[in-house]
mmCIF file of C-alpha atoms and ligand atoms in Angstrom:
data_model
loop_
_atom_site.group_PDB
_atom_site.id
_atom_site.type_symbol
_atom_site.label_atom_id
_atom_site.label_comp_id
_atom_site.label_asym_id
_atom_site.label_seq_id
_atom_site.Cartn_x
_atom_site.Cartn_y
_atom_site.Cartn_z
ATOM 1 C CA MET A 1 3.320 3.980 11.528
ATOM 2 C CA ARG A 2 4.587 7.563 11.581
ATOM 3 C CA ILE A 3 7.637 8.382 13.517
ATOM 4 C CA LEU A 4 9.401 11.615 14.369
ATOM 5 C CA GLY A 5 13.446 10.966 14.258
ATOM 6 C CA ILE A 6 15.439 13.187 16.037
ATOM 7 C CA GLU A 7 19.516 13.621 15.677
ATOM 8 C CA SER A 8 21.795 15.359 17.901
ATOM 9 C CA SER A 9 24.999 13.370 18.120
ATOM 10 C CA CYS A 10 27.685 16.162 16.314
ATOM 11 C CA ASP A 11 27.217 19.243 14.753
ATOM 12 C CA GLU A 12 23.712 18.993 13.132
ATOM 13 C CA THR A 13 20.087 19.361 14.704
ATOM 14 C CA ALA A 14 17.761 17.409 12.764
ATOM 15 C CA ALA A 15 14.014 16.161 13.056
ATOM 16 C CA ALA A 16 12.102 14.235 10.430
ATOM 17 C CA VAL A 17 8.805 12.659 10.011
ATOM 18 C CA VAL A 18 9.279 9.479 8.209
ATOM 19 C CA ASP A 19 5.889 7.047 7.515
ATOM 20 C CA ASP A 20 6.601 3.111 7.613
ATOM 21 C CA GLY A 21 10.564 3.357 7.958
ATOM 22 C CA ARG A 22 10.386 4.336 4.029
ATOM 23 C CA LYS A 23 8.605 7.668 3.313
ATOM 24 C CA ILE A 24 9.756 10.725 4.177
ATOM 25 C CA ARG A 25 7.310 13.612 5.321
ATOM 26 C CA SER A 26 9.452 16.289 6.325
ATOM 27 C CA SER A 27 13.061 16.356 7.004
ATOM 28 C CA VAL A 28 14.811 19.560 8.492
ATOM 29 C CA VAL A 29 18.614 19.787 9.531
ATOM 30 C CA ALA A 30 20.010 22.757 11.010
ATOM 31 C CA SER A 31 23.816 22.930 10.922
ATOM 32 C CA GLN A 32 26.351 24.403 13.015
ATOM 33 C CA VAL A 33 29.078 24.342 10.309
ATOM 34 C CA ASP A 34 29.471 28.240 10.826
ATOM 35 C CA VAL A 35 29.940 27.975 14.141
ATOM 36 C CA HIS A 36 32.604 25.494 14.364
ATOM 37 C CA HIS A 37 34.378 26.378 10.949
ATOM 38 C CA LEU A 38 36.300 29.078 13.064
ATOM 39 C CA TYR A 39 37.754 26.219 15.079
ATOM 40 C CA GLY A 40 38.917 23.783 12.440
ATOM 41 C CA GLY A 41 36.642 21.210 14.237
ATOM 42 C CA VAL A 42 33.735 20.706 16.377
ATOM 43 C CA VAL A 43 33.615 21.974 19.635
ATOM 44 C CA PRO A 44 31.767 19.931 21.803
ATOM 45 C CA GLU A 45 30.733 22.690 24.530
ATOM 46 C CA LEU A 46 29.361 24.913 21.590
ATOM 47 C CA ALA A 47 27.697 21.892 19.876
ATOM 48 C CA SER A 48 25.551 20.907 23.085
ATOM 49 C CA ARG A 49 24.468 24.925 23.291
ATOM 50 C CA LYS A 50 23.555 25.026 19.577
ATOM 51 C CA HIS A 51 21.629 22.238 20.071
ATOM 52 C CA ILE A 52 19.598 23.329 22.938
ATOM 53 C CA GLU A 53 18.857 26.561 20.816
ATOM 54 C CA ALA A 54 17.999 24.329 17.766
ATOM 55 C CA ILE A 55 15.867 21.542 19.007
ATOM 56 C CA VAL A 56 12.382 23.214 19.536
ATOM 57 C CA PRO A 57 12.495 25.361 16.292
ATOM 58 C CA VAL A 58 13.659 22.466 14.416
ATOM 59 C CA VAL A 59 11.140 19.748 15.660
ATOM 60 C CA GLU A 60 8.513 22.234 15.280
ATOM 61 C CA GLN A 61 9.523 23.004 11.573
ATOM 62 C CA ALA A 62 9.670 19.247 10.723
ATOM 63 C CA ILE A 63 6.094 18.694 12.469
ATOM 64 C CA ALA A 64 4.590 21.577 10.596
ATOM 65 C CA GLU A 65 6.381 20.629 7.105
ATOM 66 C CA SER A 66 5.051 16.952 7.697
ATOM 67 C CA HIS A 67 1.460 18.112 7.436
ATOM 68 C CA THR A 68 0.538 16.409 10.285
ATOM 69 C CA ASP A 69 0.778 17.798 14.368
ATOM 70 C CA ASN A 70 1.741 15.946 17.215
ATOM 71 C CA HIS A 71 -1.357 13.576 17.514
ATOM 72 C CA GLY A 72 -0.467 12.060 14.372
ATOM 73 C CA ILE A 73 2.857 10.832 15.428
ATOM 74 C CA ASP A 74 3.026 7.151 16.335
ATOM 75 C CA ALA A 75 6.625 7.058 18.237
ATOM 76 C CA VAL A 76 9.500 9.141 18.817
ATOM 77 C CA ALA A 77 13.264 8.062 18.253
ATOM 78 C CA ALA A 78 16.487 9.709 18.808
ATOM 79 C CA THR A 79 20.109 9.058 18.335
ATOM 80 C CA GLN A 80 21.516 7.361 21.514
ATOM 81 C CA GLY A 81 24.954 6.816 20.497
ATOM 82 C CA PRO A 82 27.902 6.992 19.292
ATOM 83 C CA GLY A 83 28.474 11.010 19.131
ATOM 84 C CA LEU A 84 29.678 13.656 21.519
ATOM 85 C CA VAL A 85 27.577 13.242 24.750
ATOM 86 C CA GLY A 86 26.596 16.470 25.477
ATOM 87 C CA ALA A 87 25.196 16.733 21.890
ATOM 88 C CA LEU A 88 23.360 13.351 22.155
ATOM 89 C CA LEU A 89 21.876 14.137 25.515
ATOM 90 C CA VAL A 90 20.242 17.449 24.405
ATOM 91 C CA GLY A 91 18.070 15.417 21.474
ATOM 92 C CA PHE A 92 17.671 12.166 23.494
ATOM 93 C CA CYS A 93 16.371 13.867 26.366
ATOM 94 C CA PHE A 94 13.834 15.953 24.369
ATOM 95 C CA ALA A 95 12.659 13.006 22.392
ATOM 96 C CA LYS A 96 12.042 11.212 25.733
ATOM 97 C CA ALA A 97 10.403 13.845 27.166
ATOM 98 C CA TYR A 98 8.117 14.595 23.586
ATOM 99 C CA ALA A 99 7.331 10.725 23.960
ATOM 100 C CA TYR A 100 6.334 10.721 27.585
ATOM 101 C CA GLY A 101 4.223 13.646 26.894
ATOM 102 C CA LEU A 102 2.045 12.103 24.298
ATOM 103 C CA LYS A 103 2.395 8.951 25.578
ATOM 104 C CA ILE A 104 3.729 7.239 22.833
ATOM 105 C CA PRO A 105 6.728 4.592 22.333
ATOM 106 C CA PHE A 106 10.138 6.137 22.262
ATOM 107 C CA ILE A 107 13.263 4.429 20.497
ATOM 108 C CA GLY A 108 17.138 4.976 20.814
ATOM 109 C CA VAL A 109 18.737 4.312 17.887
ATOM 110 C CA ASP A 110 22.054 3.903 17.253
ATOM 111 C CA HIS A 111 23.354 6.293 14.681
ATOM 112 C CA LEU A 112 25.694 3.789 12.836
ATOM 113 C CA GLU A 113 22.361 1.556 12.108
ATOM 114 C CA GLY A 114 21.008 5.144 11.293
ATOM 115 C CA HIS A 115 23.476 5.758 8.657
ATOM 116 C CA LEU A 116 23.160 1.893 7.286
ATOM 117 C CA SER A 117 19.315 2.489 7.178
ATOM 118 C CA SER A 118 19.535 5.920 5.104
ATOM 119 C CA VAL A 119 19.816 3.826 1.876
ATOM 120 C CA LEU A 120 16.443 2.561 2.272
ATOM 121 C CA LEU A 121 15.223 5.948 1.966
ATOM 122 C CA SER A 122 16.451 6.130 -1.649
ATOM 123 C CA ASP A 123 14.444 5.546 -4.896
ATOM 124 C CA SER A 124 15.965 2.304 -5.459
ATOM 125 C CA PRO A 125 16.820 0.768 -2.209
ATOM 126 C CA PRO A 126 19.083 -2.430 -2.449
ATOM 127 C CA PRO A 127 17.373 -5.665 -2.071
ATOM 128 C CA PHE A 128 18.741 -7.899 0.903
ATOM 129 C CA PRO A 129 21.505 -9.037 1.263
ATOM 130 C CA PHE A 130 23.786 -5.916 0.320
ATOM 131 C CA VAL A 131 27.199 -4.825 1.463
ATOM 132 C CA ALA A 132 27.533 -1.306 2.533
ATOM 133 C CA LEU A 133 30.302 0.827 3.198
ATOM 134 C CA LEU A 134 29.671 3.406 5.733
ATOM 135 C CA ALA A 135 32.170 6.239 5.370
ATOM 136 C CA SER A 136 31.905 9.632 7.608
ATOM 137 C CA GLY A 137 34.013 11.705 10.006
ATOM 138 C CA GLY A 138 33.694 9.491 12.727
ATOM 139 C CA HIS A 139 33.295 5.997 11.225
ATOM 140 C CA THR A 140 35.113 3.945 8.434
ATOM 141 C CA ALA A 141 33.363 0.161 8.003
ATOM 142 C CA ILE A 142 31.967 -2.550 5.859
ATOM 143 C CA TYR A 143 29.009 -4.440 6.436
ATOM 144 C CA HIS A 144 27.182 -7.254 5.441
ATOM 145 C CA VAL A 145 23.333 -6.549 5.688
ATOM 146 C CA LYS A 146 21.890 -9.797 5.698
ATOM 147 C CA ALA A 147 18.251 -8.554 6.128
ATOM 148 C CA GLU A 148 16.749 -5.469 8.162
ATOM 149 C CA GLY A 149 18.477 -4.916 10.918
ATOM 150 C CA GLU A 150 20.968 -7.829 10.569
ATOM 151 C CA TYR A 151 24.543 -6.577 10.163
ATOM 152 C CA ALA A 152 27.922 -8.262 10.275
ATOM 153 C CA LEU A 153 30.685 -5.946 10.725
ATOM 154 C CA LEU A 154 33.434 -6.947 8.331
ATOM 155 C CA GLY A 155 36.021 -4.671 8.809
ATOM 156 C CA GLN A 156 36.853 -1.122 10.063
ATOM 157 C CA THR A 157 39.378 1.567 10.018
ATOM 158 C CA ARG A 158 42.207 0.969 12.904
ATOM 159 C CA ASP A 159 42.799 4.767 13.081
ATOM 160 C CA ASP A 160 41.013 7.704 11.527
ATOM 161 C CA ALA A 161 38.075 7.834 9.665
ATOM 162 C CA ALA A 162 38.203 8.632 5.776
ATOM 163 C CA GLY A 163 35.748 12.024 6.616
ATOM 164 C CA GLU A 164 38.080 12.533 9.545
ATOM 165 C CA ALA A 165 41.267 12.354 7.205
ATOM 166 C CA TYR A 166 39.259 14.669 4.668
ATOM 167 C CA ASP A 167 38.826 17.375 7.244
ATOM 168 C CA LYS A 168 42.483 16.663 8.752
ATOM 169 C CA VAL A 169 43.940 17.415 5.026
ATOM 170 C CA ALA A 170 41.760 20.248 4.497
ATOM 171 C CA LYS A 171 43.047 21.832 7.823
ATOM 172 C CA MET A 172 46.562 21.347 6.739
ATOM 173 C CA LEU A 173 45.872 23.193 3.411
ATOM 174 C CA GLY A 174 44.162 26.273 5.455
ATOM 175 C CA LEU A 175 40.700 25.279 3.713
ATOM 176 C CA GLY A 176 38.632 25.160 7.079
ATOM 177 C CA TYR A 177 36.005 22.862 8.528
ATOM 178 C CA PRO A 178 34.546 20.428 7.499
ATOM 179 C CA GLY A 179 36.863 19.305 4.502
ATOM 180 C CA GLY A 180 34.995 16.760 2.481
ATOM 181 C CA MET A 181 33.232 19.032 0.168
ATOM 182 C CA VAL A 182 36.005 21.464 -0.411
ATOM 183 C CA ILE A 183 38.573 18.605 -1.067
ATOM 184 C CA ASP A 184 36.376 16.991 -3.432
ATOM 185 C CA GLN A 185 35.846 20.094 -5.674
ATOM 186 C CA LEU A 186 39.363 21.026 -5.362
ATOM 187 C CA ALA A 187 40.303 17.392 -6.803
ATOM 188 C CA SER A 188 38.326 17.950 -9.704
ATOM 189 C CA GLN A 189 40.044 20.808 -10.664
ATOM 190 C CA SER A 190 43.255 19.041 -10.997
ATOM 191 C CA ALA A 191 44.870 19.177 -14.655
ATOM 192 C CA SER A 192 47.488 16.469 -14.059
ATOM 193 C CA GLY A 193 45.790 13.846 -12.196
ATOM 194 C CA GLY A 194 47.126 14.596 -8.985
ATOM 195 C CA ILE A 195 50.377 14.106 -6.455
ATOM 196 C CA GLU A 196 50.986 10.412 -6.205
ATOM 197 C CA PHE A 197 50.276 9.360 -2.454
ATOM 198 C CA PRO A 198 50.579 5.619 -1.137
ATOM 199 C CA ARG A 199 47.418 3.634 -0.535
ATOM 200 C CA PRO A 200 46.973 2.163 2.514
ATOM 201 C CA TYR A 201 45.709 -1.328 1.975
ATOM 202 C CA LEU A 202 47.124 -2.941 4.804
ATOM 203 C CA ASP A 203 46.034 -6.576 4.079
ATOM 204 C CA LYS A 204 44.457 -6.372 0.467
ATOM 205 C CA GLU A 205 42.444 -9.609 1.611
ATOM 206 C CA LYS A 206 41.212 -7.929 4.577
ATOM 207 C CA PHE A 207 38.364 -5.325 5.650
ATOM 208 C CA ASP A 208 40.103 -3.222 7.754
ATOM 209 C CA PHE A 209 41.370 0.364 6.933
ATOM 210 C CA SER A 210 44.124 2.827 7.967
ATOM 211 C CA PHE A 211 43.854 6.524 6.997
ATOM 212 C CA SER A 212 46.489 8.149 9.453
ATOM 213 C CA GLY A 213 49.532 7.146 7.284
ATOM 214 C CA ILE A 214 48.073 8.878 4.027
ATOM 215 C CA LYS A 215 47.150 11.943 6.158
ATOM 216 C CA THR A 216 51.280 11.951 7.190
ATOM 217 C CA ALA A 217 52.301 11.385 3.623
ATOM 218 C CA VAL A 218 50.011 14.406 2.571
ATOM 219 C CA HIS A 219 51.739 16.318 5.596
ATOM 220 C CA ARG A 220 55.368 15.418 4.717
ATOM 221 C CA TYR A 221 54.820 16.779 1.019
ATOM 222 C CA ILE A 222 53.185 19.792 2.260
ATOM 223 C CA GLN A 223 56.284 20.240 4.610
ATOM 224 C CA SER A 224 58.783 19.541 1.780
ATOM 225 C CA GLN A 225 57.120 22.315 -0.339
ATOM 226 C CA GLU A 226 58.120 26.032 -0.248
ATOM 227 C CA ASP A 227 54.740 26.944 -0.955
ATOM 228 C CA VAL A 228 50.972 25.003 -1.189
ATOM 229 C CA SER A 229 48.934 28.186 -1.367
ATOM 230 C CA SER A 230 48.391 28.364 -4.904
ATOM 231 C CA GLN A 231 45.095 26.666 -5.962
ATOM 232 C CA ASP A 232 46.624 24.510 -8.789
ATOM 233 C CA HIS A 233 49.097 23.064 -6.620
ATOM 234 C CA GLN A 234 46.262 22.600 -3.897
ATOM 235 C CA ALA A 235 44.239 20.883 -6.411
ATOM 236 C CA GLU A 236 47.053 18.617 -7.278
ATOM 237 C CA ILE A 237 47.343 17.680 -3.558
ATOM 238 C CA ALA A 238 43.487 17.097 -3.317
ATOM 239 C CA ALA A 239 43.280 14.979 -6.382
ATOM 240 C CA GLY A 240 46.237 12.641 -4.831
ATOM 241 C CA PHE A 241 44.637 12.406 -1.720
ATOM 242 C CA GLN A 242 41.414 11.875 -2.974
ATOM 243 C CA ALA A 243 42.386 9.049 -5.483
ATOM 244 C CA ALA A 244 44.393 7.255 -2.867
ATOM 245 C CA VAL A 245 41.412 7.002 -0.484
ATOM 246 C CA ILE A 246 38.840 6.424 -3.235
ATOM 247 C CA ASP A 247 41.307 3.549 -4.435
ATOM 248 C CA VAL A 248 41.260 1.539 -1.324
ATOM 249 C CA LEU A 249 37.388 2.224 -0.379
ATOM 250 C CA VAL A 250 36.417 1.012 -3.931
ATOM 251 C CA HIS A 251 38.940 -1.891 -3.759
ATOM 252 C CA LYS A 252 37.675 -3.342 -0.375
ATOM 253 C CA LEU A 253 33.737 -2.581 -1.103
ATOM 254 C CA LEU A 254 33.841 -4.616 -4.189
ATOM 255 C CA TYR A 255 36.192 -7.442 -2.535
ATOM 256 C CA ALA A 256 33.329 -7.536 0.049
ATOM 257 C CA ALA A 257 30.856 -7.790 -2.299
ATOM 258 C CA ASN A 258 33.105 -10.931 -3.963
ATOM 259 C CA VAL A 259 33.424 -12.443 -0.950
ATOM 260 C CA THR A 260 30.010 -12.189 0.393
ATOM 261 C CA ASN A 261 28.420 -13.351 -2.887
ATOM 262 C CA SER A 262 26.445 -10.209 -2.935
ATOM 263 C CA ARG A 263 25.334 -8.601 -5.650
ATOM 264 C CA HIS A 264 24.134 -5.323 -4.302
ATOM 265 C CA VAL A 265 26.600 -2.975 -2.652
ATOM 266 C CA ALA A 266 25.636 0.146 -1.143
ATOM 267 C CA ILE A 267 27.564 3.408 0.406
ATOM 268 C CA VAL A 268 26.297 5.562 3.329
ATOM 269 C CA GLY A 269 27.637 8.144 5.578
ATOM 270 C CA GLY A 270 29.000 11.964 5.014
ATOM 271 C CA VAL A 271 31.756 10.488 2.601
ATOM 272 C CA ALA A 272 29.433 8.856 0.359
ATOM 273 C CA ALA A 273 28.187 12.480 -1.042
ATOM 274 C CA ASN A 274 31.856 12.436 -2.460
ATOM 275 C CA GLN A 275 31.548 12.890 -6.087
ATOM 276 C CA GLY A 276 34.760 11.400 -7.126
ATOM 277 C CA LEU A 277 33.784 8.237 -5.178
ATOM 278 C CA ARG A 278 30.337 8.224 -6.483
ATOM 279 C CA GLU A 279 31.396 8.454 -10.569
ATOM 280 C CA ARG A 280 34.594 5.827 -9.847
ATOM 281 C CA LEU A 281 32.003 3.172 -8.204
ATOM 282 C CA THR A 282 29.300 3.860 -10.798
ATOM 283 C CA ARG A 283 31.821 2.995 -13.558
ATOM 284 C CA GLU A 284 33.360 -0.094 -11.666
ATOM 285 C CA VAL A 285 30.111 -1.691 -10.842
ATOM 286 C CA ASP A 286 29.232 -1.730 -14.377
ATOM 287 C CA HIS A 287 32.189 -3.930 -14.937
ATOM 288 C CA CYS A 288 31.023 -6.425 -12.587
ATOM 289 C CA SER A 289 27.635 -6.552 -12.915
ATOM 290 C CA LEU A 290 26.721 -5.610 -9.536
ATOM 291 C CA SER A 291 24.274 -2.991 -8.724
ATOM 292 C CA LEU A 292 24.901 0.197 -6.969
ATOM 293 C CA HIS A 293 22.814 1.966 -4.329
ATOM 294 C CA ILE A 294 23.525 5.529 -2.789
ATOM 295 C CA PRO A 295 21.125 7.773 -0.807
ATOM 296 C CA PRO A 296 20.512 11.154 -2.088
ATOM 297 C CA ILE A 297 23.146 13.880 -0.964
ATOM 298 C CA SER A 298 20.689 15.138 1.678
ATOM 299 C CA LEU A 299 20.586 11.760 3.412
ATOM 300 C CA CYS A 300 24.514 11.120 3.282
ATOM 301 C CA GLY A 301 25.376 13.627 5.983
ATOM 302 C CA ASP A 302 23.910 13.564 9.550
ATOM 303 C CA ASN A 303 20.084 13.412 9.143
ATOM 304 C CA ALA A 304 16.866 12.258 11.417
ATOM 305 C CA ALA A 305 14.991 10.613 8.319
ATOM 306 C CA MET A 306 17.473 7.742 8.974
ATOM 307 C CA ILE A 307 16.958 7.548 12.577
ATOM 308 C CA ALA A 308 13.163 7.596 11.905
ATOM 309 C CA ALA A 309 13.840 5.046 9.378
ATOM 310 C CA ALA A 310 16.069 2.816 11.928
ATOM 311 C CA ALA A 311 13.644 3.070 14.523
ATOM 312 C CA HIS A 312 10.752 1.609 12.347
ATOM 313 C CA ARG A 313 12.156 -1.886 12.688
ATOM 314 C CA HIS A 314 12.919 -1.372 16.510
ATOM 315 C CA LEU A 315 8.774 -0.553 16.680
ATOM 316 C CA GLN A 316 7.685 -3.215 14.446
ATOM 317 C CA ASN A 317 9.449 -5.577 16.816
ATOM 318 C CA ASP A 318 7.966 -3.744 20.004
ATOM 319 C CA ASP A 319 11.716 -2.917 20.514
ATOM 320 C CA ARG A 320 11.130 0.133 22.620
ATOM 321 C CA THR A 321 13.766 1.916 24.790
ATOM 322 C CA SER A 322 13.546 2.693 28.714
ATOM 323 C CA MET A 323 13.117 6.141 30.068
ATOM 324 C CA LYS A 324 15.860 5.032 32.173
ATOM 325 C CA ALA A 325 18.436 4.635 29.351
ATOM 326 C CA ASP A 326 21.061 6.764 28.731
ATOM 327 C CA VAL A 327 23.428 8.103 25.858
ATOM 328 C CA TYR A 328 26.717 6.316 24.922
ATOM 329 C CA SER A 329 29.686 8.029 23.380
ATOM 330 C CA ARG A 330 31.800 4.924 21.698
ATOM 331 C CA GLN A 331 30.641 2.263 19.495
ATOM 332 C CA LEU A 332 29.091 -0.419 21.932
ATOM 333 C CA ARG A 333 28.378 -3.049 19.715
ATOM 334 C CA THR A 334 27.479 -3.693 16.064
ATOM 335 C CA PRO A 335 24.201 -2.167 15.579
ATOM 336 C CA HIS A 336 21.306 -4.461 15.899
HETATM 337 O O1 KG4 B 1 28.137 11.458 8.212
HETATM 338 P P1 KG4 B 1 28.441 12.414 8.563
HETATM 339 O O2 KG4 B 1 27.882 13.979 8.323
HETATM 340 O O3 KG4 B 1 28.974 13.005 10.277
HETATM 341 C C1 KG4 B 1 29.418 11.689 10.717
HETATM 342 O O4 KG4 B 1 28.577 10.665 11.398
HETATM 343 O O5 KG4 B 1 30.645 11.853 11.157
HETATM 344 O O6 KG4 B 1 29.814 12.763 7.846
HETATM 345 C C2 KG4 B 1 30.650 13.947 8.297
HETATM 346 C C3 KG4 B 1 32.018 13.917 7.163
HETATM 347 C C4 KG4 B 1 32.979 14.985 7.373
HETATM 348 O O7 KG4 B 1 34.392 14.488 8.039
HETATM 349 C C5 KG4 B 1 33.045 15.450 6.114
HETATM 350 O O8 KG4 B 1 34.272 15.896 5.583
HETATM 351 C C6 KG4 B 1 32.886 14.177 5.081
HETATM 352 O O9 KG4 B 1 31.801 13.646 5.940
HETATM 353 N N1 KG4 B 1 32.022 14.854 3.804
HETATM 354 C C7 KG4 B 1 32.731 14.470 2.692
HETATM 355 C C8 KG4 B 1 32.044 15.109 1.638
HETATM 356 N N2 KG4 B 1 31.036 15.491 2.129
HETATM 357 C C9 KG4 B 1 31.249 15.442 3.516
HETATM 358 N N3 KG4 B 1 33.787 13.490 2.598
HETATM 359 C C10 KG4 B 1 34.583 13.771 1.160
HETATM 360 N N4 KG4 B 1 33.924 14.174 0.102
HETATM 361 C C11 KG4 B 1 32.776 14.649 0.460
HETATM 362 N N5 KG4 B 1 31.918 15.424 -0.788
HETATM 363 ZN ZN1 ZN B 2 27.078 10.696 11.040
#
């Protein structure tokens, strides 16, 4: 089964062709970061316009690079939500029209299920069951993935997502948007290991997160200083912030593995690209004989290969989406 996937929930226009939910034939991601960078965050109206400009060339490129043509595609999938409505509508409506024109099935995919499926595209996908930390710009949650498509939500953030906290701290330091990668790189330059910030565990035995407190602690610290513009000082702030976030993410993920008796753990979403997190988890799993599964960096951020991978199971179950279906902006349900 060859699926064309389309993703346009936020600031990336992406298309991919994936065989049998596992083999990526092509994956094209057109980022709008340069547009939004100027504003320090995603401007929804601009995002929609940029998706409209990009969708046709991005899909054409994905088809061309997959060495197939329209008639080789068995189904079309697109992100249905959650995300920015105006942005989602571009990919979703385009995909519907594409499927209608070719008289092939159309499948709307939950964005979070897409991220959870991204690890199935890695070279060493985890066997089921496993626990997964999904940490992105919009979400931070831990799932117990019992079988393909069977996700139990163990806990999630009560306020900011982890990626959002990265973006806000970067903004405080005048480093633009998005902030994850630049904070990650700065953190690696710290000489002293970073400034000490509080760890927002909430209840250590629960799986919900809170990142707004740590963001406020960083803000207070910056306000208390005369000048934080030197690279060395910024590196200490970045390292301290990153260490606090990683401590919490790692603690909760490993605790979830323990409680659910899982032997396999995965991290997915934009924050899974974080070098500090990847290195720390790689060390930690060694001590507790767990196996760690992380998608390649290209599949951590938003992409369409993960949407096509998630759609494969729906197609197998003949679970198609009606042409009358609409997009949704907020998380409606645990992905199923
Ligand atoms: O999954 P994603 O591309 O989009 C959402 O679904 O939100 O995640 C984007 C988020 C942004 O907040 C970005 O700052 C963060 O992922 N991110 C990182 C890193 N690379 C991207 N956060 C920490 N470290 C990174 N290296
Ligand atoms: Zn995402």
